[in-house]
XYZ file of C-alpha atoms in Angstrom:
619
model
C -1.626 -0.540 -2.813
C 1.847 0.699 -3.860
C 3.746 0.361 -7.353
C 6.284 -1.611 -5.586
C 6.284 -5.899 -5.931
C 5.742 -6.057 -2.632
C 2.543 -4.641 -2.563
C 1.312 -4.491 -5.937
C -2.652 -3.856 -5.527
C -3.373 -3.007 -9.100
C -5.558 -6.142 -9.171
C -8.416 -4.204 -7.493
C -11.242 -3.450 -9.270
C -14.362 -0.732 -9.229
C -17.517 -1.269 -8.096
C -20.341 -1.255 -11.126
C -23.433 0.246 -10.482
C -26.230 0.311 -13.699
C -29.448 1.647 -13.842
C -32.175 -0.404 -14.228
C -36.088 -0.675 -13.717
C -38.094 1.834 -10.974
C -40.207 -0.562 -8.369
C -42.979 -0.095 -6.764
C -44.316 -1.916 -3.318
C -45.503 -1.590 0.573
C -43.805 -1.591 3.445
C -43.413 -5.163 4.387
C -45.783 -5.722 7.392
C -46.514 -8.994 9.279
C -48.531 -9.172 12.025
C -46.908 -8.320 15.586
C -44.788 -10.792 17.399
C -46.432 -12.678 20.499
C -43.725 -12.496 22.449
C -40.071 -12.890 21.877
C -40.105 -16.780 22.064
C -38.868 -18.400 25.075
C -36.481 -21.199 23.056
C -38.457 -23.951 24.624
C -35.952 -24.466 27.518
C -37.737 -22.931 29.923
C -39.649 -26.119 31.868
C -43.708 -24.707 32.038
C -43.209 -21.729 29.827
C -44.924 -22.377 26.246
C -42.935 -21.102 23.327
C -44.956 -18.606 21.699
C -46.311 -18.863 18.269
C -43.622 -16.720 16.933
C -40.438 -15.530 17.960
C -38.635 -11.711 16.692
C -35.549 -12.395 15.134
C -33.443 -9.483 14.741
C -31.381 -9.262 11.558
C -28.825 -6.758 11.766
C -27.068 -5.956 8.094
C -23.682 -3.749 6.237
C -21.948 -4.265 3.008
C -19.120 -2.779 1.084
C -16.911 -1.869 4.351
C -13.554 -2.335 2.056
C -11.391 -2.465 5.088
C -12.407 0.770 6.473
C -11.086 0.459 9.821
C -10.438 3.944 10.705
C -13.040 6.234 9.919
C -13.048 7.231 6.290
C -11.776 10.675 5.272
C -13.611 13.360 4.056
C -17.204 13.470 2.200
C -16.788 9.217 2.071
C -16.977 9.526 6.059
C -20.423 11.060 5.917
C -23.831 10.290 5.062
C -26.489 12.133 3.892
C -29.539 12.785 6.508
C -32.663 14.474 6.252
C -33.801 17.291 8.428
C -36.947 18.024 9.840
C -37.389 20.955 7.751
C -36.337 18.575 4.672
C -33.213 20.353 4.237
C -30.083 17.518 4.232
C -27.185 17.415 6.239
C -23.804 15.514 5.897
C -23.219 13.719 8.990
C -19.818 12.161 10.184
C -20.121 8.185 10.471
C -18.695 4.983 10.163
C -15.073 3.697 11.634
C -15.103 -0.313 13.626
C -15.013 1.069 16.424
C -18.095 2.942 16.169
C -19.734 0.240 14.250
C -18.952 -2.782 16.391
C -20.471 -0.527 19.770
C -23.245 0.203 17.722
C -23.719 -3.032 16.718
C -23.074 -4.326 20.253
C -25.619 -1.759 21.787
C -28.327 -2.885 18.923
C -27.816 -6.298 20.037
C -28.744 -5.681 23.693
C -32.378 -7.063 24.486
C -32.271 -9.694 21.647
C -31.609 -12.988 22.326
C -32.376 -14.044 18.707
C -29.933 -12.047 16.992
C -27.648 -12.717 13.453
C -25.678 -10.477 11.936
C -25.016 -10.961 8.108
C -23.273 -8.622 4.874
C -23.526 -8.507 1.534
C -20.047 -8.721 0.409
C -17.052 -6.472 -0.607
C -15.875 -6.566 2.866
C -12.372 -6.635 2.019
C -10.602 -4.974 -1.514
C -9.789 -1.330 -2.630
C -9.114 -0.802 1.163
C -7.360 2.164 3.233
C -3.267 1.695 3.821
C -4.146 0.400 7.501
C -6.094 -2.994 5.460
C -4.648 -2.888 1.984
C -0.979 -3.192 3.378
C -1.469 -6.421 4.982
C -3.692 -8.420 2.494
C -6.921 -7.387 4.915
C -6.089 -9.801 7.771
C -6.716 -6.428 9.927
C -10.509 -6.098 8.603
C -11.182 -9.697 8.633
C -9.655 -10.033 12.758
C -12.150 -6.961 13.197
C -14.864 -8.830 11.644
C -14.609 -11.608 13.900
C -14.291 -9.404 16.790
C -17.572 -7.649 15.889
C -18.870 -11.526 15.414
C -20.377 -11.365 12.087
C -22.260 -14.306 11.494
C -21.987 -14.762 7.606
C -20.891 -12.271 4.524
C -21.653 -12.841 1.006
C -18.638 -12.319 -1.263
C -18.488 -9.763 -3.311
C -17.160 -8.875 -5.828
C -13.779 -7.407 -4.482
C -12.922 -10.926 -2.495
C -11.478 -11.558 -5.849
C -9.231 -9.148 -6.706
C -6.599 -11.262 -5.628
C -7.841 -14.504 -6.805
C -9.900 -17.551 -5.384
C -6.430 -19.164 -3.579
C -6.225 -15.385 -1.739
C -9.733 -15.828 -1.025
C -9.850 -19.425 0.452
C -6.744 -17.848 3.048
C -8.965 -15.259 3.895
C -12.008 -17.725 4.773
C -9.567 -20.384 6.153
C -6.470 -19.117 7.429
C -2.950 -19.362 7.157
C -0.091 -16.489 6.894
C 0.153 -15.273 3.169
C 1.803 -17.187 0.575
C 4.374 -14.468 -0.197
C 4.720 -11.875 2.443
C 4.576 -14.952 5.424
C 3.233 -13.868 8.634
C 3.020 -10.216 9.830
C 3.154 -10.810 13.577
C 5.996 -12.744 15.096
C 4.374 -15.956 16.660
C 0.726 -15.391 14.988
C -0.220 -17.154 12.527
C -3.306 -15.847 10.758
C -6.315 -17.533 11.694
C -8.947 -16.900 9.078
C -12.622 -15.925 9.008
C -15.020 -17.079 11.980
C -17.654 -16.501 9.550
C -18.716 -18.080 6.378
C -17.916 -16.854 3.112
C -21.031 -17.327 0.864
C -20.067 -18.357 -2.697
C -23.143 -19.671 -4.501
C -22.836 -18.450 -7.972
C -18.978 -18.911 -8.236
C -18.145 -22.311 -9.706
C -14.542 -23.554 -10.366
C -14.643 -24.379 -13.916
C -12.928 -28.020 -13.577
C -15.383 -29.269 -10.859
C -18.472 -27.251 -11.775
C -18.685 -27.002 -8.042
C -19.137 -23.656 -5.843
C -15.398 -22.548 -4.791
C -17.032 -21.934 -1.089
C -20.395 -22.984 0.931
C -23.427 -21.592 -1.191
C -25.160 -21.711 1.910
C -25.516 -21.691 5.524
C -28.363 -22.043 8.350
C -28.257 -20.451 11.104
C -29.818 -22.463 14.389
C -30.862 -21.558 17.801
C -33.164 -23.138 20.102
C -35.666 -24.454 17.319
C -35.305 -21.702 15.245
C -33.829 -22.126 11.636
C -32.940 -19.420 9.255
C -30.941 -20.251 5.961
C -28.592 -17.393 4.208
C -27.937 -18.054 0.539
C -24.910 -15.776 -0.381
C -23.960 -14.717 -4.182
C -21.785 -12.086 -6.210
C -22.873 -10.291 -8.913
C -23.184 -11.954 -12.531
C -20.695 -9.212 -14.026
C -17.752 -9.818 -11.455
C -15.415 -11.372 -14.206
C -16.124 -7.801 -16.037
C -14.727 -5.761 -12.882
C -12.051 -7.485 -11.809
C -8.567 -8.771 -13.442
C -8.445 -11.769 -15.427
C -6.062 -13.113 -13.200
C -8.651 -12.868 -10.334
C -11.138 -15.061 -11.967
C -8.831 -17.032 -13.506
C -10.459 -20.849 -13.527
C -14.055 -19.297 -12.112
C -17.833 -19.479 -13.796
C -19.963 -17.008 -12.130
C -24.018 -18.080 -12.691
C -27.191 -15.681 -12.836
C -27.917 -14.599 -9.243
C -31.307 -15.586 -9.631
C -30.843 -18.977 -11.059
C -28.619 -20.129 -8.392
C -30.634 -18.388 -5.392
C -33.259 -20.128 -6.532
C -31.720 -23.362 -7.001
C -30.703 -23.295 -3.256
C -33.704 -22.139 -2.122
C -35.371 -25.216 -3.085
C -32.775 -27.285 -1.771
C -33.095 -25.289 1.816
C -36.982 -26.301 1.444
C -36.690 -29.882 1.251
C -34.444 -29.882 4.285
C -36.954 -28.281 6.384
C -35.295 -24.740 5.983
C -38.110 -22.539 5.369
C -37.336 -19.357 6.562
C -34.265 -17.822 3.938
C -32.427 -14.796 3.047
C -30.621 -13.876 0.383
C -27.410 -11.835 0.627
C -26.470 -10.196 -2.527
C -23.692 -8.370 -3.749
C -25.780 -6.333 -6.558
C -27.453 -3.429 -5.532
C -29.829 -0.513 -6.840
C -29.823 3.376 -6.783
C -32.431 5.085 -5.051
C -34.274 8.183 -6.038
C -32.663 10.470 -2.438
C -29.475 9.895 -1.412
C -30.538 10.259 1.939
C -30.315 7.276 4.059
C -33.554 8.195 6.248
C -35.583 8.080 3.048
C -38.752 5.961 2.522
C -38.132 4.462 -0.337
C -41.809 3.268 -0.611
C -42.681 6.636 -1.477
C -46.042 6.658 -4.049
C -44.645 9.941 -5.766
C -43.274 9.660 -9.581
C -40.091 9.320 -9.597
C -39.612 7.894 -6.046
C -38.728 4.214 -5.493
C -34.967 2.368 -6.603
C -34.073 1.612 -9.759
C -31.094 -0.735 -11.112
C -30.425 -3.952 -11.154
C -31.778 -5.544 -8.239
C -35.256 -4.627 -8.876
C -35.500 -7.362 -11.616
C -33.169 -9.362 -9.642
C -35.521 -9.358 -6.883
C -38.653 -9.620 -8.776
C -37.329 -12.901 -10.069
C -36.126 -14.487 -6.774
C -38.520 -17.517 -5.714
C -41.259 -16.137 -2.576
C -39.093 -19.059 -0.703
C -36.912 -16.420 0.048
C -37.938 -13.924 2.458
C -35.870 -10.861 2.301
C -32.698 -9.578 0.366
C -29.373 -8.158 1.951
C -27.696 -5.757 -0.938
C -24.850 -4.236 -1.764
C -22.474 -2.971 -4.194
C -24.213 0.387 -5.627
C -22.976 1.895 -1.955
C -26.504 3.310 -1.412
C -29.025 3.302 1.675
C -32.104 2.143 1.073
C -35.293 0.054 2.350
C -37.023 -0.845 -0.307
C -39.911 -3.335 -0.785
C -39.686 -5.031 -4.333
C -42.947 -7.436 -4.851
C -42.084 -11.314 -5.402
C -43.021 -13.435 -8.305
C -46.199 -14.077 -6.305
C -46.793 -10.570 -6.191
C -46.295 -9.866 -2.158
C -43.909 -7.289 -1.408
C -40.088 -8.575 0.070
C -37.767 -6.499 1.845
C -34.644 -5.757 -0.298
C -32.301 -3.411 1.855
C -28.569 -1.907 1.577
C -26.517 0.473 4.409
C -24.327 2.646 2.274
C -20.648 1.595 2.616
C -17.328 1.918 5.114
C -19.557 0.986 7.664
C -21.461 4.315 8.151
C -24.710 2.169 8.509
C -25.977 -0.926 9.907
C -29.667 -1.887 8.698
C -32.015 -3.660 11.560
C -34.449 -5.697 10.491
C -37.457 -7.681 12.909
C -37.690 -10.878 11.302
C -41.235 -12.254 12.701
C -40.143 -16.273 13.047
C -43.120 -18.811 13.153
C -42.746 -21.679 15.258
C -45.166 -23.686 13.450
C -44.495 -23.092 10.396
C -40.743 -22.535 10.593
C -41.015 -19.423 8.144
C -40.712 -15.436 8.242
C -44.235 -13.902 8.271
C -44.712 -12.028 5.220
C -48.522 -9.833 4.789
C -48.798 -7.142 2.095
C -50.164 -4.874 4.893
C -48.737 -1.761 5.805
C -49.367 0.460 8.354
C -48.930 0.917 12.499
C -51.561 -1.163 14.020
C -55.080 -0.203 14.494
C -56.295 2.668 14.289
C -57.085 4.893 17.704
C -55.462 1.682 19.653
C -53.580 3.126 22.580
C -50.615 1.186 21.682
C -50.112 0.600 18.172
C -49.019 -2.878 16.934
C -45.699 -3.016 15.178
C -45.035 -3.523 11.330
C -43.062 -6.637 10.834
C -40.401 -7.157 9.071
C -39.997 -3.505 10.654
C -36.500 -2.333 9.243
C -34.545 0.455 8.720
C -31.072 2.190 8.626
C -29.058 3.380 11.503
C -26.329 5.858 11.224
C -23.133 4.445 12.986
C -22.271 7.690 14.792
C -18.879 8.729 15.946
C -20.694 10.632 18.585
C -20.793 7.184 20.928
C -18.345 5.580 22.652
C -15.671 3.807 20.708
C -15.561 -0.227 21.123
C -11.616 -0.696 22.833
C -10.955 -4.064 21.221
C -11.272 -1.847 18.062
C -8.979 0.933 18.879
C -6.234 -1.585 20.217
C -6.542 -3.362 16.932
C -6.059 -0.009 14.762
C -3.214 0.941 17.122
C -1.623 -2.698 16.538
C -2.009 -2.596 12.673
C -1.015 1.144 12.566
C 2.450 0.146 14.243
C 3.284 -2.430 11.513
C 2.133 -0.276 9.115
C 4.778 2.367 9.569
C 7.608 1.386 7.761
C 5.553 0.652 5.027
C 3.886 4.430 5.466
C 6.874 6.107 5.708
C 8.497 4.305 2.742
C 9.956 7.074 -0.209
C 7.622 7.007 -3.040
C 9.253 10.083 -5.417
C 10.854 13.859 -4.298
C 9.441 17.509 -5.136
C 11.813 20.341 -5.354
C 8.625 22.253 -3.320
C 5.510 22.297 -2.068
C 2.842 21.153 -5.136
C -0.489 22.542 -3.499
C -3.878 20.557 -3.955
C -6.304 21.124 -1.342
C -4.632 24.392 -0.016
C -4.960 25.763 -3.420
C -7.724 28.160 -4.291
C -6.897 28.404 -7.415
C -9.781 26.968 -9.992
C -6.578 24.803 -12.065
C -4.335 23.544 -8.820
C -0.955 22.315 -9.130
C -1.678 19.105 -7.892
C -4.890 18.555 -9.708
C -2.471 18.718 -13.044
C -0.142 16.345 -11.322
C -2.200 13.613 -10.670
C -4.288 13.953 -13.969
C -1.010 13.522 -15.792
C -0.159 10.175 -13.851
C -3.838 9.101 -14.532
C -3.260 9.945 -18.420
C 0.138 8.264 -18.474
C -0.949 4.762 -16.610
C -4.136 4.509 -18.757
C -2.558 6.264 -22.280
C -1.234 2.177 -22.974
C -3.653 0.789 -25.779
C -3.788 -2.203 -23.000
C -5.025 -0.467 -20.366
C -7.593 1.665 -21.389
C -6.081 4.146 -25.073
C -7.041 7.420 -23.089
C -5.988 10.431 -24.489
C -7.101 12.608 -21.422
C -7.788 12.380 -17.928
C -10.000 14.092 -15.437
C -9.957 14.491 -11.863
C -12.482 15.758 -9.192
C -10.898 18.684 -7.290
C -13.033 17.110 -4.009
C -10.673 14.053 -4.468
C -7.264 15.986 -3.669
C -7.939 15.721 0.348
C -4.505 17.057 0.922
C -1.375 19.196 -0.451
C 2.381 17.325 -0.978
C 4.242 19.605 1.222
C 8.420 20.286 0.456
C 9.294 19.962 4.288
C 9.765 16.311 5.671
C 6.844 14.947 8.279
C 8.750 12.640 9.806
C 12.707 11.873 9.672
C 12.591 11.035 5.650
C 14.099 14.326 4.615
C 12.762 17.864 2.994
C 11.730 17.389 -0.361
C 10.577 13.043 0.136
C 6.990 12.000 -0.768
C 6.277 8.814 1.509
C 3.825 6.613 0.758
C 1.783 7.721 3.589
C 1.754 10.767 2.433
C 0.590 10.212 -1.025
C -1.566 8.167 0.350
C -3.221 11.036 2.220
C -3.479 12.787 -1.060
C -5.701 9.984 -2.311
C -7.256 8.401 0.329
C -9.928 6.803 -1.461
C -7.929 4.380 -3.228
C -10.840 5.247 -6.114
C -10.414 2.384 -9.320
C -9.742 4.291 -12.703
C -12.453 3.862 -15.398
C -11.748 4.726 -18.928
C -14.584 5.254 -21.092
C -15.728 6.083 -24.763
C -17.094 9.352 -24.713
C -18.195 12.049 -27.552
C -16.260 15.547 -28.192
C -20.111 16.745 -27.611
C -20.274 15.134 -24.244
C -16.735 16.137 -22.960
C -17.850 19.864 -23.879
C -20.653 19.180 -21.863
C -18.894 17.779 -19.071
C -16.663 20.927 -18.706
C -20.098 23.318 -18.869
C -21.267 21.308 -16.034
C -18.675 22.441 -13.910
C -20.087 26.022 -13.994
C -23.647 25.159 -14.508
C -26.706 23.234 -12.714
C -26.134 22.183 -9.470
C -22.416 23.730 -9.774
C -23.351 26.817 -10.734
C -23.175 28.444 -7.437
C -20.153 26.625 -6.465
C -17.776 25.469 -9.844
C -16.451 22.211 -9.460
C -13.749 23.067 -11.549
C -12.018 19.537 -13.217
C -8.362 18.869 -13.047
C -7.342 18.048 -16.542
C -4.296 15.933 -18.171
C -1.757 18.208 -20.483
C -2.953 18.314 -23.891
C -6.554 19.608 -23.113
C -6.775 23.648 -22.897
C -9.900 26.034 -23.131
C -10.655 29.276 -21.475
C -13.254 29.379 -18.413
C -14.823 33.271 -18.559
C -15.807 33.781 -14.892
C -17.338 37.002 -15.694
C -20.399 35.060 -17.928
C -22.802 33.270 -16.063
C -23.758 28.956 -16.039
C -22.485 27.052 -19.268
C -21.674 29.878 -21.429
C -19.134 30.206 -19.037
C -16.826 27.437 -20.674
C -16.075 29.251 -24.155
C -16.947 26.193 -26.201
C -14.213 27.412 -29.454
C -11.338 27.874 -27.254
C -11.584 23.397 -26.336
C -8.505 21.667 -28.059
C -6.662 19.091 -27.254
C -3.620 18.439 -28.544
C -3.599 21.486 -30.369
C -6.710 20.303 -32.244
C -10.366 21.708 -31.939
C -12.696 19.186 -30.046
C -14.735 17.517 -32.891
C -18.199 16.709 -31.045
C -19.054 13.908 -33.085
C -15.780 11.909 -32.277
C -14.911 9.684 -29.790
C -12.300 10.003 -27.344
C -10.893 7.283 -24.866
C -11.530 9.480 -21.205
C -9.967 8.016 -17.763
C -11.414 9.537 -14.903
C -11.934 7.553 -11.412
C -14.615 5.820 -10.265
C -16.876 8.427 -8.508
C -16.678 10.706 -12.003
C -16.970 8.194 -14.013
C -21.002 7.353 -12.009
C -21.704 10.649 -12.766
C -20.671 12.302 -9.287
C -20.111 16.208 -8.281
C -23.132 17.154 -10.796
C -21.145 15.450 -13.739
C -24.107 13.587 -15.314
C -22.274 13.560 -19.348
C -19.003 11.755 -17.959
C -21.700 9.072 -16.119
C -22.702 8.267 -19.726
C -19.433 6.705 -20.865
C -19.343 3.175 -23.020
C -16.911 0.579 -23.158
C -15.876 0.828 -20.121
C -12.634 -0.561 -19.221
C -11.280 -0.594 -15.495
C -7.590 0.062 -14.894
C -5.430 0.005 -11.236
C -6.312 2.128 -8.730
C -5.924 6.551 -8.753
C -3.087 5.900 -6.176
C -0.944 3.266 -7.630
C -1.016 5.366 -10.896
C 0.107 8.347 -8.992
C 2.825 6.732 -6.723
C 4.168 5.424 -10.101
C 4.982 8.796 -11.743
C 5.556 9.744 -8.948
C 8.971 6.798 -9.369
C 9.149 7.127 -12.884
C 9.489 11.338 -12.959
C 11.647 12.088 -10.025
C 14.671 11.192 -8.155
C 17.027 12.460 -5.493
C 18.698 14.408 -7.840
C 15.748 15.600 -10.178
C 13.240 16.151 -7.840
C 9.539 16.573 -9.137
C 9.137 20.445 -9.591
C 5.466 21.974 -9.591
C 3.680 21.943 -12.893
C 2.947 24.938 -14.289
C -1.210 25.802 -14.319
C -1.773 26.821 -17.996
C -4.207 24.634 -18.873
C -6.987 26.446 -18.536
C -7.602 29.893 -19.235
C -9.719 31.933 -16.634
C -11.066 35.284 -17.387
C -12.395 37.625 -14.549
């Protein structure tokens, strides 16, 4: 994650979420479970008809070990007066003991994710190629992952190490006497072909076996990878339509007998709440999930009997109908591994497939004891609130050791303290800081032509304090330290956008959902305007005071805009810098910022604070 050669991780790449169609669909229901099948081992005892597997589900943990930092360490939960609340989550070793505890009672029980598992990951991950996520993984026994498509950021050899084994190619072993051992768990790879062979670079497939029972998992990566990550990652890759090859395998799963199958996907969709406890069936207009797994889904064969999601880092359960019209399951539990999603899968014995009705409801009516909905599924906050799993903590403790002279490593000096989060001031010294490294890394015509940069204020978690934390010396940025500045390791986006929609951009700082609370931008030098506090909503931003470079903002031009990830989806109420074309994805917000950071100070010219006269505030 550094600038260094060591540890260049520039080759990550940002997740891509579009919008797409709005779906409609039940509740999938099945008729309740007989009894949880006896496997048939059991001398007298009859198997019963059908047997409850339970599915248990995550995506997009990106090496999130430790619990995540901040607003990305919470999800968003409904009250019972339908107010939301933020609530802390996620962390392995709250997720494996919640997975552990979910697993108690089950004796048909799989646990599967849809990709992105390692990439853009914290300093703890990142620093040693993800070998620390993927041990935790096979701690937490994870029975098969879809890639996504992060897996390639560092190319299909990196991947194949990560699936197989073996200390890395460059950096060796990081533990004397341990050699890396690889995944337990499959790597799905369906829709990624090398180009030579026309073959899949891992398993397309798996199947999944107990006592009698048979489930196959048909893993694939979004379509678009190639247009999210570096060349060099996909270098000698095809990737296929996700339909076409689910599909394909599907079929070939049938005529081996396999007929109960799930896809695991690494494209998601974007739900109408936020909230992870919302119903996503919900009749009302505008309710439901729209992008573009609802036409994914709505083209995947009825051979396949639910879909594990990711990518889009949203919670939902969602039923999308089939081409044969019947509803399917299609779920997805947020990211960092603040959710798990547990899904009944109702197993026939006879038939050897998943029970799938278009019925929904909770058994019949005025029965004393209702019968189940199956598939029943939902989302389940991994709360920090439990118990933490040990194996996990001794792990982070283990990693965290090696990781220290890596964290305390010199990244630039400051002649004094260059507040960010400690500043209340609407333009922060640090915001200007890191815009300017964002502007300078992505100004190149070959990595992006921007001619201004914007940060979110929410993304500055901490200040870069003058006096030394540890025995580096007053005045020394470590790496750990700017790492804590930017945890988030967010991937830079620049994007076309109009003068008209940058001015409205900067009025929705002060206006809509801001307008109580101004999310005030962070801006790159050359952009100045004057922000009239004493006004009220968007006529706060005086619209003829916005130049850059000296000249007036022309709202029928274009301008090349780098802003990360999270503003360039639209986030913090910034719905005009979501609508950005041409989109070109650059290196990671903290390997742009650790490389002013080399490039503008030294020893002997330390980095002074920047002076906050960019924008004008009137009060």
């Amino acid at each position: 994650m550094s600038a260094t050669p060591q540890k260049n991780r520039a080759s990550r790449r940002v997740l891509a979420a579009a919008a797409g169609l709005a779906t409609v669909g039940a509740l999938v229901a099945a008729m309740p479970a007989g009894a949880h099948g006896h496997g048939g081992g059991h001398g007298h005892h009859t198997p019963a008809r059908t047997v409850d597997v339970q599915l248990l589900s995550f995506n997009d943990l990106h090496g999130n070990l430790e619990p995540p930092a901040g607003s990305a360490g919470t999800v968003t939960e409904t009250q019972a007066d339908g107010t939301t609340k933020a609530i802390p989550a996620g962390g392995v070793e709250y997720l494996a003991s919640s997975l552990r505890t979910a697993r108690k009672g089950h004796p048909y029980s799989i646990t599967a994710a849809g990709g992105d598992m390692v990439g853009a990951s914290p300093l703890l991950s990142g620093l040693f190629h993800d070998e620390p996520t993927i041990e935790a993984l096979n701690k937490i026994d994870l029975d098969v992952t879809s890639v996504g498509n992060h897996e390639f950021d560092e190319g299909a050899t990196e991947l194949a190490r990560l699936q197989n084994g073996g200390c890395h190619p460059v950096e060796g072993c990081y533990e004397k006497g341990k050699k890396f051992p690889g995944a337990d768990f499959p790597y799905l790879a369906a829709n990624v072909t090398d180009e030579k062979t026309g073959k899949p670079i891992l398993k397309p497939y798996t199947v999944w076996k107990k006592n009698g029972v048979k489930i196959g998992f048909i893993g694939v990566t979004l379509e678009g990878t190639p247009n999210i990550v570096t060349a060099n990652g996909v270098k000698g890759l095809k990737f296929h339509d996700e339909v076409e090859t689910i599909n394909k395998y599907a079929k070939e799963l049938d005529r081996q007998g396999v007929k109960s199958i799930v896809a695991l996907i690494h494209e998601g969709g974007l739900p109408a709440s936020s909230s992870y406890t919302y119903d996503c069936d919900s009749p009302g207009a505008g309710d439901g999930i729209s992008g573009p797994i609802t036409d994914i889904a709505k083209g995947i064969t009825p051979k396949v009997d639910a879909l594990v999601t990711g990518h889009t880092h949203q919670a939902y359960v969602c039923t999308i109908p089939d081409p044969a019209g019947n509803p399917r399951l299609v779920t997805s539990a947020a990211s960092f591994g603040r959710l798990y999603t547990d899904t009944t899968l109702t197993y026939d014995r006879r038939t050897g497939d998943i029970v799938r009705t278009a019925v929904k409801g909770s058994g019949k009516q005025g029965a004393k004891h209702p019968a189940p909905s199956n598939p029943v599924s939902a989302n389940h906050l991994v709360s920090r609130d439990q118990a933490p799993a040990k194996d996990m903590t001794d792990l982070i403790a283990r990693w965290n050791t090696l990781a220290a002279p890596i964290s305390n490593r010199p990244q630039g000096y400051i002649s004094a303290d260059i507040n960010g989060r400690g500043s209340t001031a609407l333009e922060k010294p640090l915001g200007d800081l890191i815009a300017d490294a964002q502007l300078e890394g992505l100004a190149p015509a070959d990595k992006g032509g921007a001619v201004v940069a914007f940060m979110n204020p929410g993304g500055i978690r901490a200040d870069l304090v003058y006096k030394a934390s540890g025995s580096e010396g007053d005045g020394v940025v470590t790496y750990g330290e700017a790492f804590t500045v930017q945890p988030f390791t967010n991937m830079m986006n620049v994007v076309n956008l109009t003068g008209a929609q940058l001015v409205s951009a900067l009025q929705q700082q002060v206006s809509g959902s801001n307008e109580a609370s101004p999310k005030i931008l962070q801006i790159s030098k050359g952009l100045t305007y004057t922000l009239d506090m004493t006004k009220s909503g968007a006529d706060r931003v005086v619209t003829d005071t916005i130049s850059l470079n000296g000249e007036p903002i022309d709202p029928a031009k274009t301008y090349r805009v780098a802003m990360n990830e999270f503003l360039a989806g639209g986030g913090d109420g910034f719905a005009a810098l979501g609508q950005g074309t041409d989109k070109l994805v650059g290196a990671s917000d903290l390997d742009l910022f650790n490389a002013y950071l080399a490039a503008h100070s030294t020893a002997s010219s330390p980095l002074a604070p920047p002076a906050t006269d960019r924008i004008t505030v009137v009060r």
